[in-house]
Short mmCIF file of C-alpha atoms in Angstrom, two decimals:
data_model
loop_
_atom_site.label_atom_id
_atom_site.label_comp_id
_atom_site.label_asym_id
_atom_site.label_seq_id
_atom_site.Cartn_x
_atom_site.Cartn_y
_atom_site.Cartn_z
CA ARG T 181 18.65 16.33 -2.13
CA LYS T 182 19.14 17.98 1.27
CA GLU T 183 15.93 16.32 2.40
CA LEU T 184 17.11 12.94 1.10
CA LEU T 185 20.48 13.18 2.83
CA ALA T 186 18.85 14.21 6.10
CA TYR T 187 16.56 11.18 5.88
CA ARG T 188 19.36 8.82 4.85
CA GLU T 189 21.81 9.82 7.57
CA ARG T 190 19.60 10.82 10.49
CA GLU T 191 16.40 8.80 10.18
CA ILE T 192 17.77 5.36 9.31
CA LEU T 193 19.71 3.10 11.69
CA HIS T 194 23.06 2.12 10.16
CA GLU T 195 24.36 -0.34 12.76
CA GLY T 196 23.11 -3.08 15.07
CA PRO T 197 20.51 -5.83 14.70
CA ASP T 198 17.90 -3.39 13.35
CA ALA T 199 20.14 -1.73 10.76
CA GLY T 200 18.01 -0.36 7.94
CA ARG T 201 15.09 0.49 10.23
CA HIS T 202 13.67 3.94 10.84
CA VAL T 203 15.15 5.38 14.04
CA THR T 204 11.71 5.88 15.61
CA TYR T 205 9.32 3.45 13.96
CA HIS T 206 9.74 -0.29 13.45
CA GLN T 207 7.16 -0.58 10.67
CA THR T 208 8.53 -1.15 7.18
CA ARG T 209 6.32 1.62 5.77
CA TYR T 210 8.72 4.23 7.16
CA VAL T 211 11.62 2.77 5.16
CA TYR T 212 11.65 4.58 1.81
CA THR T 213 13.90 2.50 -0.43
CA GLU T 214 12.22 4.06 -3.47
CA ALA T 215 13.61 7.46 -2.42
CA MET T 216 17.10 5.97 -2.32
CA ALA T 217 16.67 4.75 -5.89
CA ASP T 218 15.61 8.23 -7.03
CA ASP T 219 18.72 9.73 -5.45
CA TYR T 220 21.02 7.04 -6.82
CA PHE T 221 19.79 7.55 -10.37
CA LEU T 222 20.12 11.32 -9.93
CA THR T 223 23.61 11.38 -8.41
CA GLY T 224 25.23 7.93 -8.60
CA ASP T 225 26.16 8.30 -4.92
CA PRO T 226 27.53 4.89 -3.76
CA ARG T 227 26.58 5.71 -0.16
CA THR T 228 22.94 5.88 -1.19
CA ARG T 229 23.17 2.44 -2.80
CA GLU T 230 24.88 1.06 0.31
CA VAL T 231 22.20 2.40 2.67
CA ALA T 232 19.45 1.24 0.31
CA LYS T 233 20.70 -2.34 0.57
CA THR T 234 20.60 -2.18 4.36
CA MET T 235 17.07 -0.78 4.21
CA VAL T 236 15.68 -3.36 1.81
CA GLU T 237 17.28 -6.18 3.78
CA TYR T 238 15.52 -4.88 6.90
CA GLN T 239 12.21 -4.71 5.05
CA THR T 240 12.45 -8.26 3.73
CA ARG T 241 13.62 -9.61 7.07
CA VAL T 242 10.74 -8.06 9.01
CA PHE T 243 8.11 -8.71 6.32
CA PRO T 244 9.33 -11.60 4.13
CA PRO T 245 7.32 -12.69 1.08
CA SER T 246 5.55 -15.41 3.08
CA LYS T 247 3.77 -12.71 5.11
CA ALA T 248 2.18 -11.35 1.94
CA PHE T 249 -0.22 -14.31 2.06
CA TYR T 250 -3.20 -13.77 4.35
CA PRO T 251 -5.31 -16.93 4.60
CA ARG T 252 -9.08 -16.78 4.73
CA GLY T 253 -10.31 -16.66 8.30
CA ALA T 254 -7.04 -15.44 9.81
CA THR T 255 -7.32 -12.89 12.63
CA ASN T 256 -3.78 -11.50 12.88
CA PHE T 257 -2.79 -7.91 12.08
CA TRP T 258 -2.20 -7.30 8.38
CA THR T 259 -2.54 -4.26 6.12
CA GLU T 260 -1.92 -3.66 2.44
CA ARG T 261 0.61 -0.91 3.07
CA GLU T 262 2.80 -3.17 5.23
CA ALA T 263 3.07 -5.47 2.20
CA ALA T 264 3.43 -2.53 -0.19
CA SER T 265 6.60 -1.13 1.34
CA PRO T 266 8.91 -4.18 1.05
CA LEU T 267 7.57 -5.01 -2.42
CA LEU T 268 8.31 -1.49 -3.63
CA GLY T 269 11.66 -1.75 -1.85
CA VAL T 270 12.85 -4.89 -3.63
CA VAL T 271 11.64 -3.65 -7.02
CA SER T 272 13.41 -0.32 -6.50
CA TYR T 273 16.63 -1.99 -5.40
CA TYR T 274 16.52 -4.34 -8.37
CA GLU T 275 16.18 -1.33 -10.67
CA MET T 276 19.21 0.23 -8.95
CA THR T 277 21.45 -2.84 -9.15
CA GLY T 278 20.07 -5.45 -11.56
CA GLU T 279 20.60 -8.12 -8.87
CA ASP T 280 18.30 -11.01 -9.78
CA ARG T 281 17.79 -12.01 -6.14
CA PHE T 282 15.64 -8.95 -5.57
CA LEU T 283 13.54 -9.50 -8.68
CA GLU T 284 12.91 -13.04 -7.43
CA LEU T 285 11.83 -11.65 -4.06
CA ALA T 286 9.42 -9.36 -5.89
CA ARG T 287 8.01 -12.36 -7.76
CA GLN T 288 7.43 -14.15 -4.46
CA TYR T 289 5.66 -11.15 -2.93
CA VAL T 290 3.37 -10.84 -5.93
CA ALA T 291 2.64 -14.59 -5.98
CA ASN T 292 1.63 -14.55 -2.31
CA LEU T 293 -0.47 -11.42 -2.72
CA TYR T 294 -2.29 -13.08 -5.61
CA LYS T 295 -2.75 -16.16 -3.44
CA THR T 296 -4.39 -13.89 -0.85
CA GLN T 297 -6.80 -12.63 -3.51
CA GLN T 298 -7.59 -16.22 -4.50
CA GLU T 299 -8.81 -16.90 -0.97
CA TRP T 300 -11.79 -14.68 -1.88
CA PRO T 301 -12.03 -15.13 -5.69
CA ALA T 302 -15.54 -13.65 -5.93
CA ARG T 303 -14.28 -10.44 -4.34
CA GLY T 304 -10.72 -10.07 -5.60
CA GLY T 305 -9.28 -7.67 -3.04
CA PHE T 306 -6.47 -8.23 -0.58
CA ILE T 307 -9.03 -9.30 1.99
CA HIS T 308 -8.04 -9.42 5.65
CA ASN T 309 -9.55 -9.09 9.11
CA LEU T 310 -10.58 -5.45 9.54
CA TYR T 311 -10.81 -5.56 13.32
CA ALA T 312 -7.18 -6.66 13.53
CA HIS T 313 -6.29 -4.08 10.86
CA ASP T 314 -7.21 -1.33 13.33
CA THR T 315 -9.24 -2.10 16.44
CA GLU T 316 -10.20 1.59 16.80
CA GLU T 317 -11.91 1.87 13.41
CA GLY T 318 -15.14 0.22 14.57
CA ALA T 319 -15.05 -2.99 12.51
CA ARG T 320 -16.64 -6.14 13.89
CA GLN T 321 -14.27 -8.89 14.98
CA ASP T 322 -15.61 -11.17 12.22
CA GLU T 323 -15.50 -8.54 9.46
CA TYR T 324 -13.24 -9.00 6.42
CA GLY T 325 -12.46 -6.44 3.74
CA GLY T 326 -9.75 -3.98 2.83
CA SER T 327 -8.49 -0.42 2.57
CA PRO T 328 -8.91 1.26 -0.83
CA PHE T 329 -6.11 3.78 -0.37
CA MET T 330 -3.69 1.14 0.92
CA THR T 331 -4.63 -1.01 -2.06
CA GLY T 332 -3.56 1.91 -4.25
CA LEU T 333 -0.18 1.94 -2.48
CA LEU T 334 0.20 -1.81 -2.95
CA LEU T 335 -0.62 -1.52 -6.64
CA GLU T 336 2.38 0.77 -7.11
CA GLY T 337 4.79 -2.11 -6.49
CA ILE T 338 2.76 -4.70 -8.40
CA ILE T 339 2.55 -2.39 -11.41
CA ARG T 340 6.27 -1.62 -11.34
CA TYR T 341 7.01 -5.34 -11.15
CA HIS T 342 4.67 -6.02 -14.08
CA ARG T 343 6.30 -3.26 -16.14
CA LEU T 344 9.66 -4.97 -15.60
CA THR T 345 8.56 -8.54 -16.26
CA GLY T 346 5.18 -8.74 -17.98
CA ASP T 347 4.30 -11.37 -15.37
CA GLU T 348 0.82 -12.83 -15.94
CA THR T 349 0.16 -13.35 -12.22
CA ALA T 350 0.83 -9.66 -11.64
CA ALA T 351 -1.55 -8.74 -14.47
CA ARG T 352 -4.34 -10.90 -13.03
CA SER T 353 -3.70 -9.44 -9.58
CA ILE T 354 -4.01 -5.88 -10.92
CA PHE T 355 -7.32 -6.57 -12.67
CA MET T 356 -8.77 -8.32 -9.61
CA ALA T 357 -7.74 -5.49 -7.29
CA LEU T 358 -9.21 -2.82 -9.59
CA ASP T 359 -12.50 -4.67 -9.89
CA TRP T 360 -12.64 -4.99 -6.08
CA LEU T 361 -12.03 -1.26 -5.74
CA MET T 362 -14.91 -0.56 -8.14
CA ASN T 363 -17.29 -3.05 -6.51
CA GLU T 364 -16.55 -2.55 -2.82
CA GLY T 365 -14.35 0.50 -2.31
CA LEU T 366 -16.29 3.41 -3.80
CA ALA T 367 -18.27 5.83 -1.66
CA SER T 368 -21.88 6.50 -2.61
CA ASP T 369 -20.94 9.55 -4.69
CA GLY T 370 -18.99 7.33 -7.11
CA SER T 371 -16.04 9.72 -7.24
CA THR T 372 -14.27 9.03 -3.95
CA PHE T 373 -13.28 6.01 -1.88
CA LEU T 374 -14.22 4.78 1.55
CA TYR T 375 -11.43 4.89 4.11
CA LEU T 376 -12.12 1.23 4.97
CA THR T 377 -14.74 -1.20 3.64
CA SER T 378 -16.18 -2.12 7.04
CA ASP T 379 -19.93 -1.66 7.47
CA ASN T 380 -19.56 1.32 9.80
CA TYR T 381 -18.00 3.31 6.93
CA ARG T 382 -20.85 2.59 4.51
CA GLY T 383 -22.81 5.70 3.70
CA GLU T 384 -20.06 8.09 4.76
CA ALA T 385 -18.72 10.79 2.50
CA GLY T 386 -15.56 9.68 0.71
CA HIS T 387 -12.10 11.21 0.95
CA PRO T 388 -10.99 13.10 -2.20
CA ASP T 389 -7.37 13.34 -1.06
CA LEU T 390 -7.14 9.54 -1.12
CA ASN T 391 -8.24 9.43 -4.78
CA MET T 392 -4.77 10.29 -6.01
CA LEU T 393 -3.23 7.24 -4.35
CA VAL T 394 -5.55 5.00 -6.36
CA ALA T 395 -6.18 6.69 -9.72
CA HIS T 396 -2.86 5.52 -11.19
CA GLY T 397 -4.01 1.90 -10.91
CA PHE T 398 -7.03 2.49 -13.13
CA GLY T 399 -4.82 4.21 -15.69
CA TYR T 400 -2.52 1.20 -15.80
CA GLY T 401 -5.44 -1.23 -15.93
CA TYR T 402 -6.78 0.66 -18.94
CA LYS T 403 -3.38 0.46 -20.65
CA LEU T 404 -2.94 -3.19 -19.65
CA SER T 405 -6.31 -4.09 -21.17
CA GLY T 406 -5.12 -2.78 -24.52
CA TYR T 407 -7.14 0.39 -23.88
CA ALA T 408 -10.31 -1.72 -23.93
CA ARG T 409 -11.50 -1.30 -20.32
CA THR T 410 -13.17 2.05 -20.77
CA ASP T 411 -14.83 1.63 -17.36
CA TYR T 412 -11.35 1.92 -15.84
CA LEU T 413 -10.66 5.05 -17.89
CA GLU T 414 -13.96 6.64 -16.93
CA LEU T 415 -13.59 5.94 -13.22
CA GLY T 416 -9.91 6.89 -13.16
CA THR T 417 -10.68 10.19 -14.87
CA ARG T 418 -13.50 10.89 -12.42
CA LEU T 419 -11.22 10.11 -9.47
CA PHE T 420 -8.42 12.27 -10.87
CA GLN T 421 -10.67 15.24 -11.53
CA ARG T 422 -12.35 15.04 -8.12
CA GLY T 423 -8.99 14.70 -6.38
CA THR T 424 -7.60 17.67 -8.30
CA GLN T 425 -10.62 19.76 -7.33
CA ASP T 426 -11.14 18.86 -3.69
CA ALA T 427 -8.05 17.25 -2.18
CA PHE T 428 -6.57 18.75 0.98
CA LEU T 429 -2.94 19.82 0.50
CA GLY T 430 -2.29 21.73 3.71
CA LYS T 431 0.18 19.26 5.23
CA ARG T 432 3.25 17.48 3.89
CA LYS T 433 1.64 14.05 4.31
CA HIS T 434 -1.36 15.03 2.20
CA PHE T 435 0.74 16.77 -0.44
CA ASN T 436 2.82 13.61 -0.73
CA GLN T 437 -0.28 11.40 -0.96
CA ASN T 438 -1.66 13.44 -3.81
CA PHE T 439 1.46 13.66 -5.94
CA ARG T 440 3.52 10.51 -5.39
CA SER T 441 1.78 8.49 -8.12
CA SER T 442 -1.13 10.48 -9.53
CA GLY T 443 0.80 11.85 -12.51
CA HIS T 444 1.32 8.29 -13.69
CA PHE T 445 -2.40 8.10 -14.42
CA LEU T 446 -2.01 10.71 -17.17
CA ALA T 447 0.97 8.87 -18.63
CA TYR T 448 -0.76 5.48 -18.63
CA ILE T 449 -3.88 6.67 -20.45
CA ALA T 450 -1.97 8.49 -23.20
CA GLN T 451 -2.18 6.09 -26.14
CA PRO T 452 0.94 6.14 -28.32
CA THR T 453 -0.89 5.92 -31.65
CA THR T 454 -3.72 7.68 -33.42
CA ALA T 455 -7.05 6.02 -34.19
CA ALA T 456 -5.62 5.20 -37.63
CA GLY T 457 -2.71 3.37 -36.03
CA GLU T 458 -0.10 5.99 -36.81
CA LEU T 459 2.50 6.97 -34.22
CA ARG T 460 1.47 10.24 -32.59
CA PRO T 461 3.99 13.10 -32.47
CA ILE T 462 5.85 13.16 -29.16
CA GLY T 463 4.55 16.64 -28.40
CA ASP T 464 0.95 15.37 -28.38
CA ILE T 465 1.32 13.03 -25.43
CA LEU T 466 2.92 13.09 -21.99
CA TYR T 467 5.05 9.97 -22.49
CA GLN T 468 5.51 7.32 -25.12
CA GLY T 469 3.47 4.21 -24.48
CA ASP T 470 6.51 2.13 -23.58
CA PHE T 471 7.89 4.77 -21.17
CA GLU T 472 11.36 4.48 -22.66
CA TYR T 473 11.33 7.91 -24.32
CA GLY T 474 10.13 10.67 -22.05
CA SER T 475 9.36 14.16 -23.30
#
């Protein structure tokens, strides 16, 4: 909690036209509304809820739902993680407050992200111009693709929104994104992901410490398919095991990457019933299938 309070009071602007922004960085990805929700549920601190509202209003002002749509052929800067942060922010704030306005904002983000995927229906990813994404990564100016690890971050918010609503658009978006990750995002070893899907990254060794940002999505896809998509289970398990074995944990950033969502993979793949259809004893699984009764 000391870390949270230091972040809340010293790293977020509380006044002025940019209230809710990080004191150093303007990008929404440095605004951790999800952390405010964790603290609010832990402590009930009204100050945390107050600051969270300022933060999520900054996120949605700077990156409104309309920006989640990236039309085919566009050449402006866009990345999955810049869309991920405000989506996760509005979902987290809705969970804190139950204010329908923020759930509606989440719906709009998801609808526009799905619209982005529909611009490239044969591919299914959140496809955007990779040269504009980062001009120093060596992509051609006419090259379109995505970032596997940022897609994993974006799936966090889409999955949380789907868990709240059961929205069919969100479900289709999740399946399309996972299939894109399988088809275009994997490195040649089949157990890690490329950093970026531009041609200059093809043939490189993958990055095991990025696996844990993505594995959770395959666990949820497996659950969402009614435990029928065993290809998701197999790949997710391979990613999880490789990440556990070989991920770099020497810095705070990498530790955070590996543990912010990876445990969810284990929870998602734990089926709540036996093969005979009987409810399994709570001690046999990490969480109940509906996540309402943790053990």
